[in-house]
PDB file of C-alpha atoms in Angstrom:
ATOM      1  CA  MET S   2      -3.471 -12.021  26.667  1.00 52.00           C
ATOM      2  CA  SER S   3       0.033 -10.444  26.778  1.00 73.00           C
ATOM      3  CA  LEU S   4       1.199 -12.273  23.645  1.00 85.00           C
ATOM      4  CA  ALA S   5      -2.107 -11.649  21.568  1.00 89.00           C
ATOM      5  CA  PHE S   6      -0.734  -9.153  18.873  1.00 95.00           C
ATOM      6  CA  ASP S   7      -3.026  -6.803  17.190  1.00 97.00           C
ATOM      7  CA  LYS S   8      -2.481  -6.492  13.466  1.00 98.00           C
ATOM      8  CA  VAL S   9      -1.655  -4.216  10.570  1.00 98.00           C
ATOM      9  CA  ILE S  10      -2.911  -5.596   7.220  1.00 98.00           C
ATOM     10  CA  LEU S  11      -1.179  -4.695   4.055  1.00 98.00           C
ATOM     11  CA  PHE S  12      -3.938  -5.201   1.453  1.00 98.00           C
ATOM     12  CA  GLY S  13      -3.349  -4.839  -2.169  1.00 98.00           C
ATOM     13  CA  ASP S  14      -2.212  -6.168  -5.559  1.00 98.00           C
ATOM     14  CA  SER S  15       1.145  -7.264  -6.805  1.00 98.00           C
ATOM     15  CA  ILE S  16       2.979  -4.193  -5.531  1.00 98.00           C
ATOM     16  CA  THR S  17       1.817  -5.305  -2.042  1.00 98.00           C
ATOM     17  CA  GLN S  18       2.398  -8.969  -2.919  1.00 98.00           C
ATOM     18  CA  TYR S  19       6.077  -8.165  -3.800  1.00 97.00           C
ATOM     19  CA  ALA S  20       6.749  -5.805  -0.933  1.00 97.00           C
ATOM     20  CA  TYR S  21       8.800  -8.444   0.725  1.00 96.00           C
ATOM     21  CA  ASN S  22      11.121  -9.139  -2.229  1.00 93.00           C
ATOM     22  CA  GLN S  23      14.394  -8.119  -0.933  1.00 89.00           C
ATOM     23  CA  ASP S  24      16.225  -8.774  -4.227  1.00 89.00           C
ATOM     24  CA  ILE S  25      15.151  -5.348  -5.161  1.00 89.00           C
ATOM     25  CA  GLY S  26      16.674  -3.603  -2.204  1.00 91.00           C
ATOM     26  CA  PHE S  27      14.363  -1.673   0.449  1.00 96.00           C
ATOM     27  CA  CYS S  28      11.010  -3.185   0.868  1.00 97.00           C
ATOM     28  CA  LEU S  29       7.860  -1.990   2.427  1.00 98.00           C
ATOM     29  CA  GLY S  30       6.838  -5.278   4.162  1.00 98.00           C
ATOM     30  CA  PRO S  31       9.963  -5.732   6.328  1.00 97.00           C
ATOM     31  CA  ALA S  32      10.363  -2.069   7.161  1.00 98.00           C
ATOM     32  CA  MET S  33       6.822  -2.114   8.545  1.00 98.00           C
ATOM     33  CA  GLN S  34       7.564  -5.354  10.411  1.00 98.00           C
ATOM     34  CA  ASN S  35      10.591  -3.936  11.822  1.00 98.00           C
ATOM     35  CA  ILE S  36       8.995  -0.649  12.917  1.00 98.00           C
ATOM     36  CA  TYR S  37       6.239  -2.524  14.664  1.00 98.00           C
ATOM     37  CA  THR S  38       8.447  -5.088  16.139  1.00 97.00           C
ATOM     38  CA  ARG S  39       6.879  -6.521  19.437  1.00 96.00           C
ATOM     39  CA  LYS S  40       3.969  -4.041  19.047  1.00 97.00           C
ATOM     40  CA  PHE S  41       1.884  -5.331  16.095  1.00 98.00           C
ATOM     41  CA  ASP S  42       1.963  -8.138  13.751  1.00 97.00           C
ATOM     42  CA  VAL S  43       2.276  -6.997   9.978  1.00 98.00           C
ATOM     43  CA  ILE S  44       0.243  -9.243   7.675  1.00 98.00           C
ATOM     44  CA  GLN S  45       0.747  -9.244   3.857  1.00 98.00           C
ATOM     45  CA  ARG S  46      -2.339  -9.758   1.843  1.00 98.00           C
ATOM     46  CA  GLY S  47      -1.179  -8.808  -1.707  1.00 98.00           C
ATOM     47  CA  PHE S  48      -2.664 -10.411  -4.740  1.00 98.00           C
ATOM     48  CA  GLY S  49      -0.963  -9.975  -8.160  1.00 97.00           C
ATOM     49  CA  GLY S  50      -3.340  -8.755 -10.839  1.00 97.00           C
ATOM     50  CA  TYR S  51      -6.273  -8.098  -8.773  1.00 98.00           C
ATOM     51  CA  ASN S  52      -8.195  -4.845  -8.785  1.00 98.00           C
ATOM     52  CA  SER S  53     -10.778  -3.084  -6.422  1.00 98.00           C
ATOM     53  CA  ASP S  54     -13.622  -5.257  -7.508  1.00 98.00           C
ATOM     54  CA  HIS S  55     -11.799  -8.385  -6.302  1.00 98.00           C
ATOM     55  CA  ALA S  56     -10.876  -6.562  -3.164  1.00 98.00           C
ATOM     56  CA  VAL S  57     -14.474  -5.710  -2.311  1.00 98.00           C
ATOM     57  CA  LEU S  58     -15.246  -9.489  -2.532  1.00 98.00           C
ATOM     58  CA  MET S  59     -12.266 -10.281  -0.194  1.00 98.00           C
ATOM     59  CA  VAL S  60     -12.152  -7.750   2.401  1.00 98.00           C
ATOM     60  CA  ASP S  61     -14.816  -9.016   4.915  1.00 98.00           C
ATOM     61  CA  LYS S  62     -13.218 -12.625   4.657  1.00 98.00           C
ATOM     62  CA  ILE S  63      -9.784 -11.070   5.342  1.00 98.00           C
ATOM     63  CA  ILE S  64     -11.078  -9.212   8.273  1.00 98.00           C
ATOM     64  CA  GLN S  65     -12.928 -12.189   9.696  1.00 97.00           C
ATOM     65  CA  GLN S  66      -9.600 -14.371   9.308  1.00 96.00           C
ATOM     66  CA  GLU S  67      -7.512 -11.943  11.137  1.00 96.00           C
ATOM     67  CA  THR S  68     -10.011 -11.099  13.875  1.00 96.00           C
ATOM     68  CA  THR S  69     -10.081 -13.187  17.051  1.00 93.00           C
ATOM     69  CA  LEU S  70     -11.343 -12.781  20.520  1.00 92.00           C
ATOM     70  CA  THR S  71      -7.861 -11.505  21.668  1.00 92.00           C
ATOM     71  CA  SER S  72      -6.540 -10.088  18.443  1.00 94.00           C
ATOM     72  CA  LYS S  73      -7.923  -7.219  16.342  1.00 97.00           C
ATOM     73  CA  ILE S  74      -6.960  -5.369  13.096  1.00 98.00           C
ATOM     74  CA  LYS S  75      -5.801  -1.910  14.217  1.00 98.00           C
ATOM     75  CA  LEU S  76      -4.790  -0.564  10.759  1.00 98.00           C
ATOM     76  CA  MET S  77      -5.312  -1.534   7.007  1.00 98.00           C
ATOM     77  CA  VAL S  78      -3.050  -0.064   4.332  1.00 98.00           C
ATOM     78  CA  VAL S  79      -5.191  -0.423   1.206  1.00 98.00           C
ATOM     79  CA  PHE S  80      -3.458  -0.096  -2.139  1.00 98.00           C
ATOM     80  CA  PHE S  81      -5.643  -0.789  -5.286  1.00 98.00           C
ATOM     81  CA  GLY S  82      -6.072   1.102  -8.414  1.00 98.00           C
ATOM     82  CA  THR S  83      -2.962   0.155 -10.479  1.00 98.00           C
ATOM     83  CA  ASN S  84      -4.936  -2.555 -12.267  1.00 98.00           C
ATOM     84  CA  ASP S  85      -8.313  -0.728 -12.266  1.00 98.00           C
ATOM     85  CA  SER S  86      -6.664   2.001 -14.279  1.00 98.00           C
ATOM     86  CA  VAL S  87      -5.864   0.020 -17.414  1.00 97.00           C
ATOM     87  CA  ILE S  88      -7.990   1.019 -20.618  1.00 96.00           C
ATOM     88  CA  PRO S  89     -11.720   0.006 -20.540  1.00 95.00           C
ATOM     89  CA  GLU S  90     -10.999  -2.670 -23.211  1.00 94.00           C
ATOM     90  CA  ALA S  91      -8.616  -4.509 -20.877  1.00 94.00           C
ATOM     91  CA  THR S  92      -9.906  -7.186 -18.479  1.00 94.00           C
ATOM     92  CA  GLN S  93      -8.574  -5.738 -15.265  1.00 96.00           C
ATOM     93  CA  HIS S  94     -10.310  -2.368 -15.936  1.00 97.00           C
ATOM     94  CA  VAL S  95     -12.542  -0.935 -13.415  1.00 98.00           C
ATOM     95  CA  PRO S  96     -14.328   2.506 -13.962  1.00 98.00           C
ATOM     96  CA  ILE S  97     -13.285   5.155 -11.976  1.00 98.00           C
ATOM     97  CA  LEU S  98     -16.633   5.763 -10.281  1.00 98.00           C
ATOM     98  CA  ARG S  99     -16.752   2.057  -9.414  1.00 98.00           C
ATOM     99  CA  TYR S 100     -13.250   2.197  -8.140  1.00 98.00           C
ATOM    100  CA  LYS S 101     -14.102   5.041  -5.927  1.00 98.00           C
ATOM    101  CA  ASP S 102     -17.173   3.169  -4.594  1.00 98.00           C
ATOM    102  CA  ASN S 103     -15.266   0.067  -4.061  1.00 98.00           C
ATOM    103  CA  LEU S 104     -12.742   2.151  -1.905  1.00 98.00           C
ATOM    104  CA  ARG S 105     -15.701   3.435   0.079  1.00 98.00           C
ATOM    105  CA  LYS S 106     -16.894  -0.264   0.680  1.00 98.00           C
ATOM    106  CA  ILE S 107     -13.476  -1.351   1.639  1.00 98.00           C
ATOM    107  CA  VAL S 108     -12.915   1.499   4.102  1.00 98.00           C
ATOM    108  CA  SER S 109     -16.470   0.821   5.574  1.00 98.00           C
ATOM    109  CA  SER S 110     -15.779  -2.738   6.265  1.00 98.00           C
ATOM    110  CA  ALA S 111     -12.310  -1.865   7.895  1.00 98.00           C
ATOM    111  CA  GLU S 112     -13.853   0.781   9.967  1.00 98.00           C
ATOM    112  CA  GLN S 113     -16.721  -1.331  11.135  1.00 98.00           C
ATOM    113  CA  ALA S 114     -14.041  -3.829  12.490  1.00 97.00           C
ATOM    114  CA  GLY S 115     -12.463  -1.066  14.416  1.00 98.00           C
ATOM    115  CA  ALA S 116      -9.547  -0.481  12.185  1.00 98.00           C
ATOM    116  CA  ARG S 117      -8.122   2.652  10.849  1.00 98.00           C
ATOM    117  CA  VAL S 118      -7.295   2.957   7.076  1.00 98.00           C
ATOM    118  CA  VAL S 119      -4.541   4.406   5.059  1.00 98.00           C
ATOM    119  CA  ILE S 120      -5.454   4.607   1.227  1.00 98.00           C
ATOM    120  CA  VAL S 121      -2.606   4.344  -1.131  1.00 98.00           C
ATOM    121  CA  GLY S 122      -3.170   5.846  -4.608  1.00 98.00           C
ATOM    122  CA  PRO S 123      -1.525   4.165  -7.620  1.00 98.00           C
ATOM    123  CA  GLY S 124       2.030   5.343  -8.669  1.00 98.00           C
ATOM    124  CA  PRO S 125       3.253   6.391 -12.036  1.00 98.00           C
ATOM    125  CA  TYR S 126       3.836   4.124 -15.105  1.00 97.00           C
ATOM    126  CA  ASN S 127       6.731   3.987 -17.473  1.00 96.00           C
ATOM    127  CA  HIS S 128       5.671   2.754 -20.902  1.00 95.00           C
ATOM    128  CA  HIS S 129       9.179   2.191 -22.310  1.00 93.00           C
ATOM    129  CA  GLN S 130      10.008  -0.154 -19.564  1.00 94.00           C
ATOM    130  CA  TRP S 131       6.860  -2.040 -19.603  1.00 93.00           C
ATOM    131  CA  ILE S 132       6.845  -2.653 -23.288  1.00 89.00           C
ATOM    132  CA  ILE S 133      10.030  -4.796 -22.967  1.00 85.00           C
ATOM    133  CA  GLY S 134       9.005  -8.358 -23.543  1.00 73.00           C
ATOM    134  CA  ARG S 135       5.442  -7.358 -24.329  1.00 77.00           C
ATOM    135  CA  ASN S 136       3.696  -6.348 -27.567  1.00 70.00           C
ATOM    136  CA  GLU S 137       2.536  -2.789 -28.338  1.00 74.00           C
ATOM    137  CA  GLU S 138      -1.029  -3.583 -27.776  1.00 76.00           C
ATOM    138  CA  ARG S 139      -0.504  -4.925 -24.288  1.00 79.00           C
ATOM    139  CA  ALA S 140       1.776  -2.087 -23.253  1.00 77.00           C
ATOM    140  CA  ALA S 141      -0.803   0.335 -24.461  1.00 84.00           C
ATOM    141  CA  GLU S 142      -3.346  -0.725 -21.992  1.00 92.00           C
ATOM    142  CA  ARG S 143      -1.787   1.442 -19.524  1.00 95.00           C
ATOM    143  CA  THR S 144      -0.744   5.024 -19.266  1.00 96.00           C
ATOM    144  CA  THR S 145       0.827   7.294 -16.560  1.00 97.00           C
ATOM    145  CA  LEU S 146      -1.945   9.680 -17.042  1.00 98.00           C
ATOM    146  CA  ARG S 147      -4.616   7.265 -16.424  1.00 98.00           C
ATOM    147  CA  ALA S 148      -2.768   6.122 -13.201  1.00 98.00           C
ATOM    148  CA  ARG S 149      -2.696   9.692 -12.184  1.00 98.00           C
ATOM    149  CA  GLU S 150      -6.548   9.922 -12.533  1.00 98.00           C
ATOM    150  CA  TYR S 151      -6.944   6.994 -10.335  1.00 98.00           C
ATOM    151  CA  CYS S 152      -4.499   8.364  -7.809  1.00 98.00           C
ATOM    152  CA  ASP S 153      -6.465  11.513  -7.680  1.00 98.00           C
ATOM    153  CA  ALA S 154      -9.685   9.519  -7.134  1.00 98.00           C
ATOM    154  CA  ALA S 155      -8.265   7.693  -4.230  1.00 98.00           C
ATOM    155  CA  ILE S 156      -7.220  11.059  -2.867  1.00 98.00           C
ATOM    156  CA  GLU S 157     -10.783  12.415  -3.346  1.00 98.00           C
ATOM    157  CA  VAL S 158     -12.257   9.435  -1.509  1.00 98.00           C
ATOM    158  CA  ALA S 159      -9.848   9.658   1.393  1.00 98.00           C
ATOM    159  CA  LYS S 160     -10.760  13.302   1.762  1.00 98.00           C
ATOM    160  CA  GLU S 161     -14.436  12.510   1.525  1.00 98.00           C
ATOM    161  CA  LEU S 162     -14.134   9.606   4.299  1.00 98.00           C
ATOM    162  CA  ASN S 163     -11.672  11.602   6.428  1.00 98.00           C
ATOM    163  CA  VAL S 164      -8.981   8.672   6.141  1.00 98.00           C
ATOM    164  CA  ALA S 165      -5.314   9.088   5.635  1.00 98.00           C
ATOM    165  CA  VAL S 166      -3.951   8.730   1.946  1.00 98.00           C
ATOM    166  CA  VAL S 167      -0.576   8.261   0.415  1.00 98.00           C
ATOM    167  CA  PRO S 168      -0.852   9.556  -3.333  1.00 98.00           C
ATOM    168  CA  MET S 169       2.087   7.534  -4.909  1.00 98.00           C
ATOM    169  CA  TRP S 170       1.896   9.114  -8.287  1.00 98.00           C
ATOM    170  CA  HIS S 171       2.421  12.551  -6.897  1.00 98.00           C
ATOM    171  CA  LEU S 172       4.828  11.470  -4.334  1.00 98.00           C
ATOM    172  CA  ILE S 173       7.239   9.517  -6.629  1.00 98.00           C
ATOM    173  CA  MET S 174       7.145  12.169  -9.230  1.00 98.00           C
ATOM    174  CA  ALA S 175       7.925  14.824  -6.678  1.00 98.00           C
ATOM    175  CA  ASP S 176      10.759  12.635  -5.280  1.00 98.00           C
ATOM    176  CA  LEU S 177      12.383  12.496  -8.764  1.00 97.00           C
ATOM    177  CA  GLY S 178      12.154  16.281  -9.054  1.00 97.00           C
ATOM    178  CA  TRP S 179       9.123  16.638 -11.361  1.00 97.00           C
ATOM    179  CA  LYS S 180       7.017  19.591 -11.096  1.00 96.00           C
ATOM    180  CA  GLU S 181       3.489  20.539 -12.487  1.00 96.00           C
ATOM    181  CA  GLY S 182       3.966  21.788 -16.073  1.00 95.00           C
ATOM    182  CA  ASP S 183       7.062  19.735 -16.750  1.00 96.00           C
ATOM    183  CA  PRO S 184       6.992  16.778 -19.526  1.00 96.00           C
ATOM    184  CA  VAL S 185       5.365  13.906 -17.796  1.00 97.00           C
ATOM    185  CA  HIS S 186       8.005  11.110 -17.636  1.00 97.00           C
ATOM    186  CA  GLY S 187       6.734   7.703 -18.647  1.00 96.00           C
ATOM    187  CA  LEU S 188       4.674   8.517 -21.737  1.00 96.00           C
ATOM    188  CA  ALA S 189       5.277   6.608 -24.876  1.00 93.00           C
ATOM    189  CA  GLU S 190       6.012   9.689 -26.913  1.00 93.00           C
ATOM    190  CA  LEU S 191       8.626  10.871 -24.617  1.00 95.00           C
ATOM    191  CA  PRO S 192      12.213   9.633 -24.292  1.00 93.00           C
ATOM    192  CA  ALA S 193      12.792   6.229 -22.863  1.00 91.00           C
ATOM    193  CA  GLU S 194      15.651   7.503 -20.762  1.00 93.00           C
ATOM    194  CA  ASN S 195      13.815   9.070 -17.750  1.00 96.00           C
ATOM    195  CA  PRO S 196      14.200   9.253 -13.900  1.00 97.00           C
ATOM    196  CA  LEU S 197      11.338   6.622 -13.307  1.00 97.00           C
ATOM    197  CA  THR S 198      13.774   3.782 -14.332  1.00 96.00           C
ATOM    198  CA  SER S 199      15.315   3.942 -10.852  1.00 97.00           C
ATOM    199  CA  TYR S 200      11.980   3.682  -9.157  1.00 98.00           C
ATOM    200  CA  LEU S 201      10.136   1.074 -11.218  1.00 97.00           C
ATOM    201  CA  ASN S 202      11.801  -2.344 -12.105  1.00 95.00           C
ATOM    202  CA  ASP S 203       9.614  -2.946 -15.154  1.00 94.00           C
ATOM    203  CA  GLY S 204       7.720   0.186 -15.566  1.00 95.00           C
ATOM    204  CA  LEU S 205       4.942  -0.764 -13.221  1.00 96.00           C
ATOM    205  CA  HIS S 206       6.264  -2.564 -10.019  1.00 97.00           C
ATOM    206  CA  TYR S 207       8.613  -1.055  -7.476  1.00 98.00           C
ATOM    207  CA  PHE S 208      12.309  -1.019  -6.952  1.00 97.00           C
ATOM    208  CA  GLY S 209      13.341  -0.163  -3.360  1.00 97.00           C
ATOM    209  CA  LYS S 210      13.384   3.567  -4.111  1.00 97.00           C
ATOM    210  CA  ALA S 211       9.605   3.557  -4.667  1.00 98.00           C
ATOM    211  CA  TYR S 212       8.901   1.330  -1.745  1.00 98.00           C
ATOM    212  CA  LEU S 213      10.987   3.715   0.553  1.00 98.00           C
ATOM    213  CA  VAL S 214       8.733   6.621  -0.721  1.00 98.00           C
ATOM    214  CA  GLU S 215       5.672   4.486   0.084  1.00 98.00           C
ATOM    215  CA  PHE S 216       6.871   3.395   3.670  1.00 98.00           C
ATOM    216  CA  GLU S 217       8.021   6.929   4.725  1.00 98.00           C
ATOM    217  CA  ASN S 218       4.702   8.415   3.806  1.00 98.00           C
ATOM    218  CA  VAL S 219       2.514   5.641   5.262  1.00 98.00           C
ATOM    219  CA  ILE S 220       4.307   6.153   8.574  1.00 98.00           C
ATOM    220  CA  ARG S 221       3.998   9.914   8.116  1.00 98.00           C
ATOM    221  CA  ALA S 222       0.322   9.443   7.382  1.00 98.00           C
ATOM    222  CA  ILE S 223      -0.085   7.334  10.377  1.00 98.00           C
ATOM    223  CA  LYS S 224       1.826   9.810  12.685  1.00 98.00           C
ATOM    224  CA  GLU S 225      -0.407  12.661  11.272  1.00 98.00           C
ATOM    225  CA  SER S 226      -3.928  10.971  11.067  1.00 98.00           C
ATOM    226  CA  TYR S 227      -3.610   8.270  13.837  1.00 98.00           C
ATOM    227  CA  PRO S 228      -1.224   9.261  16.405  1.00 98.00           C
ATOM    228  CA  GLU S 229      -2.322   6.402  18.702  1.00 98.00           C
ATOM    229  CA  LEU S 230      -0.819   4.021  16.069  1.00 98.00           C
ATOM    230  CA  ASP S 231       2.472   5.954  15.771  1.00 98.00           C
ATOM    231  CA  PRO S 232       5.093   3.208  16.219  1.00 97.00           C
ATOM    232  CA  ALA S 233       6.703   5.559  18.884  1.00 97.00           C
ATOM    233  CA  SER S 234       3.388   5.423  20.899  1.00 97.00           C
ATOM    234  CA  VAL S 235       2.710   1.814  20.798  1.00 97.00           C
ATOM    235  CA  SER S 236       4.043  -0.224  23.737  1.00 94.00           C
ATOM    236  CA  GLU S 237       6.174  -3.308  23.148  1.00 94.00           C
ATOM    237  CA  LYS S 238       4.921  -6.579  24.399  1.00 93.00           C
ATOM    238  CA  LEU S 239       6.510  -8.047  27.473  1.00 92.00           C
ATOM    239  CA  PRO S 240       9.252  -6.193  29.597  1.00 91.00           C
ATOM    240  CA  THR S 241      12.737  -5.559  28.289  1.00 92.00           C
ATOM    241  CA  TRP S 242      15.317  -8.186  29.127  1.00 92.00           C
ATOM    242  CA  ASP S 243      16.933  -5.786  31.763  1.00 94.00           C
ATOM    243  CA  LYS S 244      13.576  -5.784  33.683  1.00 93.00           C
ATOM    244  CA  LEU S 245      13.535  -9.532  34.184  1.00 94.00           C
ATOM    245  CA  THR S 246      15.078  -9.746  37.460  1.00 92.00           C
ATOM    246  CA  SER S 247      13.512 -13.012  38.361  1.00 92.00           C
ATOM    247  CA  PRO S 248      11.268 -15.599  36.454  1.00 92.00           C
ATOM    248  CA  ASP S 249       8.244 -14.123  38.392  1.00 91.00           C
ATOM    249  CA  VAL S 250       8.576 -10.921  36.420  1.00 92.00           C
ATOM    250  CA  LEU S 251       8.043 -12.784  33.125  1.00 92.00           C
ATOM    251  CA  LYS S 252       5.351 -15.110  34.549  1.00 90.00           C
ATOM    252  CA  SER S 253       3.329 -12.057  35.849  1.00 90.00           C
ATOM    253  CA  ALA S 254       3.716 -10.309  32.413  1.00 88.00           C
ATOM    254  CA  LEU S 255       2.378 -13.330  30.510  1.00 90.00           C
ATOM    255  CA  GLU S 256      -0.744 -13.532  32.665  1.00 83.00           C
TER     256      GLU S 256
END
């Protein structure tokens, strides 16, 4: 059917759930919808607080829900690991080996459904922002170094499975000018005033600046790894208005 739109699924935790909150400026969700307008439907499936253990339980149901006789999932942008990376004593924790195995299972489910996959690795964490309104014990459940480890694990799985990856820890840190060997912004023992405050609105979730980094690199990954899904290569649904020289043109296109 001419109006059966295939889909892009944004699948993740709260950072994906909040990716449509335009109070913070630029947002991933509307940007993805805009670039695929009249081409694919972009579906948000973000669940605050969830980790990759939860994702594995959900992925087949999500795929089943979004797959019909006339509409398929073309791409899944999978962004878990931020909650997995909390310390082992915290309830959201998933050990890194199981996190990697969970990513493998999610990719396998998506690929069996005919979808391409972009894995997004966790971004940095800023202790001094996150502790505001929280006790020290809760704030200490996370560190940016653990987030980096899980981001690196996501990179490893993506390379192993030959799927695209967007390593947000490295991309945000590079965007703010950090280089390997520099002090790592966001650690509790380093100054509270640091460049991460313009990327993270509470030390964990994203401001528009971070969503822009994610969006630009997701699109870059698509162009490089899945050129058939490059927005510039996907045809729009139905003729442009100037081609509608008679009602029959549209009627024919709708058949």
